[in-house]
mmCIF file of C-alpha atoms in Angstrom:
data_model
loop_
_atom_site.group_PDB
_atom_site.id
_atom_site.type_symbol
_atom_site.label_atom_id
_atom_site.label_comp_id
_atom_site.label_asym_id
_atom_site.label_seq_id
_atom_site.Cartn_x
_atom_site.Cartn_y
_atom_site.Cartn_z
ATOM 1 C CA UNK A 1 84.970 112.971 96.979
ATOM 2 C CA UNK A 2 87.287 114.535 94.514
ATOM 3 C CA UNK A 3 85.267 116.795 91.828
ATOM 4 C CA UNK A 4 88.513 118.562 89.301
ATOM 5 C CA UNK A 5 88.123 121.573 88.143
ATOM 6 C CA UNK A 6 90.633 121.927 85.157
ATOM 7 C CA UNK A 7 92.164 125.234 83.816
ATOM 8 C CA UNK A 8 90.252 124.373 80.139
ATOM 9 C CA UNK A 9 87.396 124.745 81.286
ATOM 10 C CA UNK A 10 87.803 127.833 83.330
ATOM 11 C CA UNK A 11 86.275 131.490 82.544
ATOM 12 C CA UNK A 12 88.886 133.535 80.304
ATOM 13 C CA UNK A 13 89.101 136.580 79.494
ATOM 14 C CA UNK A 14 91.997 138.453 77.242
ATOM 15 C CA UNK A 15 92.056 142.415 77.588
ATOM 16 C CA UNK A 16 95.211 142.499 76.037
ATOM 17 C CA UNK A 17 97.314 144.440 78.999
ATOM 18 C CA UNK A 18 95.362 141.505 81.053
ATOM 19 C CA UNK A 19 95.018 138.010 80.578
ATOM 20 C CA UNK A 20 92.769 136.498 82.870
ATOM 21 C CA UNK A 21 91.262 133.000 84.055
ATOM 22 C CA UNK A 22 88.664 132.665 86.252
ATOM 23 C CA UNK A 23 88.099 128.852 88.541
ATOM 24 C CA UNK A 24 84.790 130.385 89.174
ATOM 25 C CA UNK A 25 81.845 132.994 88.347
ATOM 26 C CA UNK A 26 83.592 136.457 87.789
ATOM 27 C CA UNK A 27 82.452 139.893 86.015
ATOM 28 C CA UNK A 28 81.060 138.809 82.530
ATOM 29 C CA UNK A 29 81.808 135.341 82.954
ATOM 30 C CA UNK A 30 79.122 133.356 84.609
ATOM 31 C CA UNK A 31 78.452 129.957 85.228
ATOM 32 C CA UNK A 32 75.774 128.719 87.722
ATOM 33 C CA UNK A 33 77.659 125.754 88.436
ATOM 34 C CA UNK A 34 80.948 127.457 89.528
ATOM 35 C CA UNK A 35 80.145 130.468 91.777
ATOM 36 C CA UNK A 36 82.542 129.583 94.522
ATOM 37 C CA UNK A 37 83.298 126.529 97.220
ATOM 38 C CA UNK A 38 82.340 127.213 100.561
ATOM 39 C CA UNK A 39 83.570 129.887 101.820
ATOM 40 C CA UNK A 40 85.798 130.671 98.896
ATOM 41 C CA UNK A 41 84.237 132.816 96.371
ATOM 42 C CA UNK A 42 87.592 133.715 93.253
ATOM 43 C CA UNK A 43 90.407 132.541 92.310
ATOM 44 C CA UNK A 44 91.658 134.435 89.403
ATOM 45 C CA UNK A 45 94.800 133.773 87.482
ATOM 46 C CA UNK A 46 96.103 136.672 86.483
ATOM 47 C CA UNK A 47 98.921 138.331 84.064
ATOM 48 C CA UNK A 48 99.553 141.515 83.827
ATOM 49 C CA UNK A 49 101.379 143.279 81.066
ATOM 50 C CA UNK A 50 104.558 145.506 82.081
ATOM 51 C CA UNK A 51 103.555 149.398 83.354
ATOM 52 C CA UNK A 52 99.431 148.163 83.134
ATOM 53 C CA UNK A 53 97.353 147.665 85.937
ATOM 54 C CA UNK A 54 93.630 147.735 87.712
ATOM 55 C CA UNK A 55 92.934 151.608 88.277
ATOM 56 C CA UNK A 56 91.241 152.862 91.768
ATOM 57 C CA UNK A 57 88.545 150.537 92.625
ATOM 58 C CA UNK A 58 86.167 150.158 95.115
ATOM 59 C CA UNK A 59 85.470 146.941 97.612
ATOM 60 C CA UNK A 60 83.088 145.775 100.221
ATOM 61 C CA UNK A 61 82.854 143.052 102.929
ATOM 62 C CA UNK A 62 85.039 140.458 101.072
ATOM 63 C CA UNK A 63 88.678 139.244 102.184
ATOM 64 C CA UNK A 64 90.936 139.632 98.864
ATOM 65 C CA UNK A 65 94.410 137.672 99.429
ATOM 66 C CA UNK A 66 96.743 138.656 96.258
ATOM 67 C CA UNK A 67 99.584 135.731 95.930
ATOM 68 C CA UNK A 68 102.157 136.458 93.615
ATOM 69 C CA UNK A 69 103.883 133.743 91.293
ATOM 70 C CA UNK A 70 106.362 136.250 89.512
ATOM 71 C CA UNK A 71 106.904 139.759 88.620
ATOM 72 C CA UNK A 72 106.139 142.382 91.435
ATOM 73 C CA UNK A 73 102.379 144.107 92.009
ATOM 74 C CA UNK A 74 102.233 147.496 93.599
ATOM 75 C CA UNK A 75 99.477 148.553 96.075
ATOM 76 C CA UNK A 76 98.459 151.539 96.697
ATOM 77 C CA UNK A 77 94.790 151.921 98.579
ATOM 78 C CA UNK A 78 92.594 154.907 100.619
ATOM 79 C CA UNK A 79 93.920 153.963 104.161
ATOM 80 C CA UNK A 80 97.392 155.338 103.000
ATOM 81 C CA UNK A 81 99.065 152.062 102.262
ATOM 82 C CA UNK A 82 101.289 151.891 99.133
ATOM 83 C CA UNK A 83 103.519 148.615 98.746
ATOM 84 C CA UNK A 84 105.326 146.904 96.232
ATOM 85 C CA UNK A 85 105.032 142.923 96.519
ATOM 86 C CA UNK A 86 106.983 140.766 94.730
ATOM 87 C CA UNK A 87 107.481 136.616 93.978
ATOM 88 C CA UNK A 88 106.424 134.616 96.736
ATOM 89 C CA UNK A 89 104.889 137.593 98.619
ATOM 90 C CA UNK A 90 101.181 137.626 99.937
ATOM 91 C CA UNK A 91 98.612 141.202 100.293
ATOM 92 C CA UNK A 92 95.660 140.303 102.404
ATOM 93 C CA UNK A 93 92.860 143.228 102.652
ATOM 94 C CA UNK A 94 89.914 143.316 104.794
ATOM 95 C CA UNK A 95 87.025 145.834 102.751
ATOM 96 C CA UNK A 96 84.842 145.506 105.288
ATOM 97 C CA UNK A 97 83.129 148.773 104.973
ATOM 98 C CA UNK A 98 84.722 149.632 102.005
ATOM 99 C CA UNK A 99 88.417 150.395 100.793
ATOM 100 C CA UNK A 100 89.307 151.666 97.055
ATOM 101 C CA UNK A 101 92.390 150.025 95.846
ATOM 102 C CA UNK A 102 94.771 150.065 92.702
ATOM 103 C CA UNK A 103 97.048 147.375 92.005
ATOM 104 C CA UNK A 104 99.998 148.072 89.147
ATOM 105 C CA UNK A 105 102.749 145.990 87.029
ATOM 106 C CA UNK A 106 105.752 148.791 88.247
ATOM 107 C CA UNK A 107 108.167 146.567 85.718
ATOM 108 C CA UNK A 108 108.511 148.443 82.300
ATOM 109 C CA UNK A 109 109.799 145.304 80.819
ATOM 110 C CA UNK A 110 108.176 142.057 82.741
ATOM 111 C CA UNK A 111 105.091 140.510 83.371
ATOM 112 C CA UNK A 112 103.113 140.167 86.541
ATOM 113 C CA UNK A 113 101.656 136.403 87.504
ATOM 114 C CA UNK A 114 99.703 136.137 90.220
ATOM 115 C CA UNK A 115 96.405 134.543 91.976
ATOM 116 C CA UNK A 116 93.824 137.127 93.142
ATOM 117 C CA UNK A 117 91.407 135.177 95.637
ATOM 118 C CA UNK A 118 88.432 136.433 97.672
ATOM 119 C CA UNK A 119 86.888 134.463 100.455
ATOM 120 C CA UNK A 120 83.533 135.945 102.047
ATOM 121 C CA UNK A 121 83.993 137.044 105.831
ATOM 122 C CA UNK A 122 83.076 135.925 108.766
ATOM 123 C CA UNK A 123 80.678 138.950 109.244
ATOM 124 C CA UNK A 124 80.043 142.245 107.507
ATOM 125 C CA UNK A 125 80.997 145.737 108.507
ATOM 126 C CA UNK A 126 84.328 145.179 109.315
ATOM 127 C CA UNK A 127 86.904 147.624 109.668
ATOM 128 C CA UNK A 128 89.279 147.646 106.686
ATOM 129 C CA UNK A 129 92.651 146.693 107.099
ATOM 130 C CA UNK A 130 95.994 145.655 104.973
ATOM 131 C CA UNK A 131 98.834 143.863 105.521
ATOM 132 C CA UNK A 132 101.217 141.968 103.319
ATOM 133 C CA UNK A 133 104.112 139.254 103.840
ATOM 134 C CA UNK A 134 106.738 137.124 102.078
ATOM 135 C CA UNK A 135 106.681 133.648 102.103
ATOM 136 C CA UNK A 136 109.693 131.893 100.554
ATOM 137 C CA UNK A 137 109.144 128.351 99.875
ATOM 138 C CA UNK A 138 111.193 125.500 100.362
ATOM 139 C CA UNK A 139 110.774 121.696 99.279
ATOM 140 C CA UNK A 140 111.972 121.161 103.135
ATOM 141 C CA UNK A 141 109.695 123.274 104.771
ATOM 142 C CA UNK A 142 106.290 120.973 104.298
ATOM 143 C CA UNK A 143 103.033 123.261 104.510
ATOM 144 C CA UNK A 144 103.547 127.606 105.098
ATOM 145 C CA UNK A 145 100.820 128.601 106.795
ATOM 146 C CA UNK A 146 99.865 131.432 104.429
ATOM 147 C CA UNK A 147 96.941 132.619 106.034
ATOM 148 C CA UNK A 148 94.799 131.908 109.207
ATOM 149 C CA UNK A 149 92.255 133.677 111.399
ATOM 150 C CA UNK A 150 94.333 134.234 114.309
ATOM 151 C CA UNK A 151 97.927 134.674 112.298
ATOM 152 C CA UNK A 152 99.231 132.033 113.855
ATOM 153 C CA UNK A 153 102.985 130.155 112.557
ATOM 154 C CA UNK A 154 103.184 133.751 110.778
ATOM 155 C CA UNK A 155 100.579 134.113 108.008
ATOM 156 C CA UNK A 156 98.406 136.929 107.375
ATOM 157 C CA UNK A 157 95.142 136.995 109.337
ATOM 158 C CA UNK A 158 91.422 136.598 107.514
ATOM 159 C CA UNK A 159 88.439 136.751 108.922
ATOM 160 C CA UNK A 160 86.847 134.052 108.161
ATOM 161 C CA UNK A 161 87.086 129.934 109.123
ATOM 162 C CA UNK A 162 89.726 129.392 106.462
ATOM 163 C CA UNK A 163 92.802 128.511 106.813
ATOM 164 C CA UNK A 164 95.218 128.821 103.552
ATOM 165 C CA UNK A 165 98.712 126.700 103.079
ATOM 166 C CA UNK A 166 101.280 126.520 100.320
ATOM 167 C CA UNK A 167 104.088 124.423 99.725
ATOM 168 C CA UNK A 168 106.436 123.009 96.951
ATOM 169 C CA UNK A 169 107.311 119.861 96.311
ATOM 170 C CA UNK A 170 109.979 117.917 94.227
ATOM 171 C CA UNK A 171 109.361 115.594 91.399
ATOM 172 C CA UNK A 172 108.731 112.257 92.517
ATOM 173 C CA UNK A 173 108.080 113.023 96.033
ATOM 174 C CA UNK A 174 104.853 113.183 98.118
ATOM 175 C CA UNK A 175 103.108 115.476 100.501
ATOM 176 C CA UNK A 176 100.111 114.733 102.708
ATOM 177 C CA UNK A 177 97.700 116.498 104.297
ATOM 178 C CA UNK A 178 95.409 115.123 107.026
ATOM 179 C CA UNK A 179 91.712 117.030 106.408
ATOM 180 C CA UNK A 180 89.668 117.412 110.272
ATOM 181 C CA UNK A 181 85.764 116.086 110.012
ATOM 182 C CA UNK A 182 83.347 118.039 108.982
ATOM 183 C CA UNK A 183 86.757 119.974 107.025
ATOM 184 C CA UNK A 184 86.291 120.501 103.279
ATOM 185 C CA UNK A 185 89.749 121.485 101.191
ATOM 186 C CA UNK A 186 90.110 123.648 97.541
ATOM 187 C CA UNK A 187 93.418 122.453 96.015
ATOM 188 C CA UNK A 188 94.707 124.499 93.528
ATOM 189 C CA UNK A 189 97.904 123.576 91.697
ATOM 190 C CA UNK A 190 100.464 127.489 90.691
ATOM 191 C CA UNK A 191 103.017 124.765 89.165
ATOM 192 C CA UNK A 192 104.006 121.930 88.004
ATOM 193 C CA UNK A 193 101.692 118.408 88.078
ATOM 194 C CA UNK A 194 100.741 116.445 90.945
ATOM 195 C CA UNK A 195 98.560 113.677 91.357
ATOM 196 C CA UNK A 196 95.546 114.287 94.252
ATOM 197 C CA UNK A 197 94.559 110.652 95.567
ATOM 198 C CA UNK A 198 94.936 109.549 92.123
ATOM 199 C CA UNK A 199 94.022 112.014 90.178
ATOM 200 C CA UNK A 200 96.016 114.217 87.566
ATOM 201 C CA UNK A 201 96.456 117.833 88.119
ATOM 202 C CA UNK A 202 98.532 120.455 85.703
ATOM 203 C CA UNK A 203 98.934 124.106 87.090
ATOM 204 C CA UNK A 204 96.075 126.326 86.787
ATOM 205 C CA UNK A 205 93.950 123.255 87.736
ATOM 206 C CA UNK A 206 91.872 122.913 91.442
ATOM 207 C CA UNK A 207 90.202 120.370 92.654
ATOM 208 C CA UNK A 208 87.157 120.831 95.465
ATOM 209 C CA UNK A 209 87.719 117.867 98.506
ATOM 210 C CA UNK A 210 85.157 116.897 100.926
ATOM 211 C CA UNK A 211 85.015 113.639 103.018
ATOM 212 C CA UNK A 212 88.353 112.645 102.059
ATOM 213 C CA UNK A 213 90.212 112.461 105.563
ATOM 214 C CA UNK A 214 93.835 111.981 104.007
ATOM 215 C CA UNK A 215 95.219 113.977 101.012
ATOM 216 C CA UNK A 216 98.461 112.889 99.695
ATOM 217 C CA UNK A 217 100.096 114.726 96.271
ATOM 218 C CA UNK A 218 102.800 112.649 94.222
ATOM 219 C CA UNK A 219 104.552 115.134 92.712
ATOM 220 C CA UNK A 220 105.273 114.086 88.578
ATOM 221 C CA UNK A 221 107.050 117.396 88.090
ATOM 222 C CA UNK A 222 108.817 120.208 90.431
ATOM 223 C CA UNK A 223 105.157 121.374 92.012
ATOM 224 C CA UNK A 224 103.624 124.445 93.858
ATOM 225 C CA UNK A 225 100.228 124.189 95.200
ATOM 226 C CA UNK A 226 98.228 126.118 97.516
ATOM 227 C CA UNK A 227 95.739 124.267 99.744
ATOM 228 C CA UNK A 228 92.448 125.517 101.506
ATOM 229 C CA UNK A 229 90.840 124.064 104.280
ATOM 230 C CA UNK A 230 87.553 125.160 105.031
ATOM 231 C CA UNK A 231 84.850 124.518 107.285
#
Protein backbone atom coordinates (compact mmCIF):
# COMPACT_ATOMS: atom_id res chain seq x y z
CA UNK A 1 0.00 0.00 0.00
CA UNK A 2 1.09 3.27 -1.42
CA UNK A 3 -0.85 6.36 0.35
CA UNK A 4 0.97 9.97 -1.57
CA UNK A 5 1.36 12.65 0.22
CA UNK A 6 1.80 15.60 -2.32
CA UNK A 7 3.63 18.96 -1.65
CA UNK A 8 -0.07 20.88 -2.38
CA UNK A 9 -1.42 19.72 0.15
CA UNK A 10 1.26 20.16 2.70
CA UNK A 11 1.28 22.76 5.80
CA UNK A 12 2.90 26.21 4.59
CA UNK A 13 3.93 28.76 6.14
CA UNK A 14 5.69 32.16 4.62
CA UNK A 15 7.59 34.38 7.32
CA UNK A 16 9.15 36.18 4.73
CA UNK A 17 13.08 35.52 5.78
CA UNK A 18 11.46 31.77 5.90
CA UNK A 19 9.47 29.90 3.65
CA UNK A 20 8.37 26.80 4.99
CA UNK A 21 6.39 23.45 4.13
CA UNK A 22 5.48 21.10 6.44
CA UNK A 23 4.64 16.88 5.17
CA UNK A 24 3.18 16.75 8.57
CA UNK A 25 1.68 18.47 11.88
CA UNK A 26 4.15 21.37 12.81
CA UNK A 27 3.84 24.65 15.13
CA UNK A 28 0.53 26.38 13.99
CA UNK A 29 -0.17 24.03 11.38
CA UNK A 30 -2.13 21.05 12.46
CA UNK A 31 -3.75 18.34 10.90
CA UNK A 32 -4.94 15.19 12.78
CA UNK A 33 -4.44 13.14 9.88
CA UNK A 34 -0.71 13.96 9.28
CA UNK A 35 1.15 13.98 12.64
CA UNK A 36 3.98 11.77 11.55
CA UNK A 37 4.65 7.96 10.09
CA UNK A 38 5.99 5.66 12.44
CA UNK A 39 8.69 6.59 13.88
CA UNK A 40 9.14 9.71 11.83
CA UNK A 41 7.58 12.69 13.28
CA UNK A 42 8.80 16.23 10.50
CA UNK A 43 9.89 16.73 7.54
CA UNK A 44 10.10 20.34 6.86
CA UNK A 45 11.13 21.96 3.65
CA UNK A 46 12.80 24.77 4.32
CA UNK A 47 14.32 28.15 2.66
CA UNK A 48 16.02 30.43 4.25
CA UNK A 49 16.67 33.96 3.17
CA UNK A 50 20.49 35.15 2.95
CA UNK A 51 22.07 36.42 6.65
CA UNK A 52 18.39 35.07 8.43
CA UNK A 53 18.11 32.25 10.53
CA UNK A 54 16.32 30.27 13.67
CA UNK A 55 17.75 32.13 16.88
CA UNK A 56 18.86 29.94 20.14
CA UNK A 57 16.33 27.35 20.69
CA UNK A 58 15.71 24.79 22.94
CA UNK A 59 15.14 20.76 22.24
CA UNK A 60 14.25 17.62 24.02
CA UNK A 61 14.34 13.82 23.41
CA UNK A 62 13.88 14.01 19.58
CA UNK A 63 16.63 13.07 16.85
CA UNK A 64 16.72 16.25 14.36
CA UNK A 65 18.75 15.23 11.04
CA UNK A 66 19.23 18.68 8.95
CA UNK A 67 19.92 17.62 5.06
CA UNK A 68 20.91 20.30 2.98
CA UNK A 69 19.82 20.69 -0.81
CA UNK A 70 21.78 24.06 -1.46
CA UNK A 71 23.21 27.02 0.15
CA UNK A 72 25.23 26.37 3.45
CA UNK A 73 23.49 26.33 7.25
CA UNK A 74 25.65 27.20 10.18
CA UNK A 75 25.36 25.47 13.61
CA UNK A 76 26.21 26.67 16.47
CA UNK A 77 24.64 24.81 19.82
CA UNK A 78 25.36 24.72 23.99
CA UNK A 79 27.79 21.68 23.87
CA UNK A 80 30.33 24.05 22.07
CA UNK A 81 29.79 22.87 18.55
CA UNK A 82 29.72 25.55 15.80
CA UNK A 83 29.77 24.21 12.05
CA UNK A 84 29.06 25.39 8.79
CA UNK A 85 27.30 22.64 6.47
CA UNK A 86 26.89 23.01 3.10
CA UNK A 87 25.10 21.09 -0.23
CA UNK A 88 24.91 17.55 0.19
CA UNK A 89 26.03 17.69 3.87
CA UNK A 90 24.00 16.04 6.80
CA UNK A 91 23.81 17.53 10.96
CA UNK A 92 22.35 14.83 13.09
CA UNK A 93 21.66 15.95 16.93
CA UNK A 94 20.64 13.84 19.72
CA UNK A 95 18.51 16.44 22.47
CA UNK A 96 18.08 13.91 24.64
CA UNK A 97 18.04 15.87 27.78
CA UNK A 98 18.03 18.96 26.17
CA UNK A 99 20.45 21.02 23.81
CA UNK A 100 19.69 24.82 22.64
CA UNK A 101 20.63 25.28 19.09
CA UNK A 102 20.76 28.13 16.37
CA UNK A 103 20.94 27.40 12.86
CA UNK A 104 21.92 30.54 10.30
CA UNK A 105 21.95 31.36 6.34
CA UNK A 106 26.00 32.72 6.69
CA UNK A 107 25.51 33.70 2.70
CA UNK A 108 24.78 37.53 2.40
CA UNK A 109 23.62 36.93 -1.07
CA UNK A 110 22.04 33.16 -1.41
CA UNK A 111 19.44 31.15 -0.18
CA UNK A 112 19.49 28.17 2.09
CA UNK A 113 17.32 24.83 0.93
CA UNK A 114 17.19 22.24 3.06
CA UNK A 115 14.99 19.31 4.83
CA UNK A 116 14.80 19.57 8.65
CA UNK A 117 13.49 16.02 9.89
CA UNK A 118 12.89 14.71 13.43
CA UNK A 119 12.37 11.08 14.21
CA UNK A 120 11.36 10.19 17.97
CA UNK A 121 14.14 8.07 19.84
CA UNK A 122 14.53 4.98 20.82
CA UNK A 123 14.29 6.06 24.55
CA UNK A 124 14.32 9.32 26.46
CA UNK A 125 17.03 10.91 28.52
CA UNK A 126 19.67 10.55 26.30
CA UNK A 127 22.80 12.27 26.37
CA UNK A 128 23.00 14.98 23.70
CA UNK A 129 25.30 14.69 21.04
CA UNK A 130 26.22 16.26 17.37
CA UNK A 131 27.84 15.25 14.56
CA UNK A 132 27.64 16.17 10.93
CA UNK A 133 28.90 14.61 7.46
CA UNK A 134 29.01 15.10 3.68
CA UNK A 135 27.50 12.91 1.44
CA UNK A 136 28.17 13.54 -2.26
CA UNK A 137 25.90 11.75 -4.49
CA UNK A 138 26.46 9.98 -7.51
CA UNK A 139 23.97 8.36 -10.15
CA UNK A 140 26.64 5.31 -9.80
CA UNK A 141 26.72 4.97 -6.31
CA UNK A 142 22.98 3.28 -5.79
CA UNK A 143 21.65 3.95 -2.09
CA UNK A 144 24.19 6.30 0.66
CA UNK A 145 23.49 5.13 3.73
CA UNK A 146 22.75 8.52 5.31
CA UNK A 147 21.93 7.51 8.60
CA UNK A 148 21.71 4.27 10.74
CA UNK A 149 21.73 3.24 14.39
CA UNK A 150 25.02 1.75 14.52
CA UNK A 151 26.81 4.20 11.71
CA UNK A 152 27.47 1.61 9.72
CA UNK A 153 28.76 2.11 5.55
CA UNK A 154 29.51 5.74 7.10
CA UNK A 155 26.29 7.60 7.97
CA UNK A 156 25.55 9.44 10.99
CA UNK A 157 24.19 7.40 13.91
CA UNK A 158 20.32 7.86 15.36
CA UNK A 159 18.92 6.34 17.94
CA UNK A 160 16.20 4.95 16.91
CA UNK A 161 15.13 1.70 14.42
CA UNK A 162 15.46 3.87 11.33
CA UNK A 163 17.54 3.61 8.89
CA UNK A 164 17.75 6.72 6.27
CA UNK A 165 19.18 6.40 2.43
CA UNK A 166 19.55 8.85 -0.41
CA UNK A 167 20.42 8.51 -3.84
CA UNK A 168 20.10 10.16 -7.36
CA UNK A 169 19.08 8.85 -10.24
CA UNK A 170 19.13 9.71 -14.05
CA UNK A 171 16.20 10.30 -16.25
CA UNK A 172 14.91 7.26 -17.61
CA UNK A 173 16.59 4.94 -15.34
CA UNK A 174 15.37 2.87 -12.34
CA UNK A 175 16.30 2.17 -8.79
CA UNK A 176 14.93 -0.52 -6.48
CA UNK A 177 14.73 -1.07 -3.15
CA UNK A 178 13.88 -4.41 -1.52
CA UNK A 179 11.64 -3.43 1.90
CA UNK A 180 12.32 -6.50 4.95
CA UNK A 181 8.73 -7.84 6.52
CA UNK A 182 7.24 -6.28 8.98
CA UNK A 183 9.56 -2.96 7.29
CA UNK A 184 7.47 0.13 6.50
CA UNK A 185 9.35 2.96 4.10
CA UNK A 186 8.63 7.15 3.89
CA UNK A 187 9.76 8.17 0.37
CA UNK A 188 10.28 11.57 -0.07
CA UNK A 189 11.29 12.97 -3.45
CA UNK A 190 14.32 16.64 -2.93
CA UNK A 191 14.25 16.56 -6.96
CA UNK A 192 13.17 15.86 -9.91
CA UNK A 193 10.00 13.19 -10.70
CA UNK A 194 9.96 9.62 -10.27
CA UNK A 195 7.39 7.18 -10.51
CA UNK A 196 6.94 4.81 -7.05
CA UNK A 197 5.36 1.37 -8.29
CA UNK A 198 3.36 3.37 -10.58
CA UNK A 199 2.72 6.22 -9.11
CA UNK A 200 3.76 9.94 -9.96
CA UNK A 201 5.91 11.85 -7.66
CA UNK A 202 7.29 15.70 -8.21
CA UNK A 203 9.87 16.99 -5.54
CA UNK A 204 8.54 18.09 -2.34
CA UNK A 205 6.16 15.07 -2.61
CA UNK A 206 6.42 11.66 -0.07
CA UNK A 207 4.74 8.85 -0.19
CA UNK A 208 4.16 6.44 3.16
CA UNK A 209 4.91 2.38 2.02
CA UNK A 210 3.87 -0.53 3.97
CA UNK A 211 3.48 -4.17 2.72
CA UNK A 212 5.02 -3.46 -0.47
CA UNK A 213 8.15 -5.90 -0.45
CA UNK A 214 9.80 -4.36 -3.72
CA UNK A 215 10.11 -0.59 -4.45
CA UNK A 216 11.35 0.33 -7.78
CA UNK A 217 11.54 4.37 -8.94
CA UNK A 218 11.59 5.13 -12.85
CA UNK A 219 13.15 8.14 -12.93
CA UNK A 220 11.07 10.77 -15.67
CA UNK A 221 13.53 13.52 -14.84
CA UNK A 222 17.26 13.81 -13.24
CA UNK A 223 15.88 12.67 -9.49
CA UNK A 224 17.02 12.90 -5.77
CA UNK A 225 15.10 11.11 -3.22
CA UNK A 226 15.66 10.18 0.23
CA UNK A 227 14.20 6.88 1.49
CA UNK A 228 13.22 5.72 5.12
CA UNK A 229 12.87 2.41 6.27
CA UNK A 230 11.30 1.93 9.41
CA UNK A 231 10.21 -0.68 11.61
Amino acid sequence: MITLRQATDCGHADHGWLNSYHTFSFASYYDPKHMGFRDLRVINEDRVAPGRGFPTHSHRDMEIISYVISGSLAHKDSLGNTEVVSANGVQRFSAGTGIAHSEFNPSATDPVHFLQIWILPEKQGLTPSYEQKLFPLDPQDGWRSIANPDASSGAVKIHQNVALFATTIAATDKRTYTLQPDRHAWVQVVKGTIVLNGQRLHAGDGAAVSEEPQLTLLAETDAEVLLFDLA
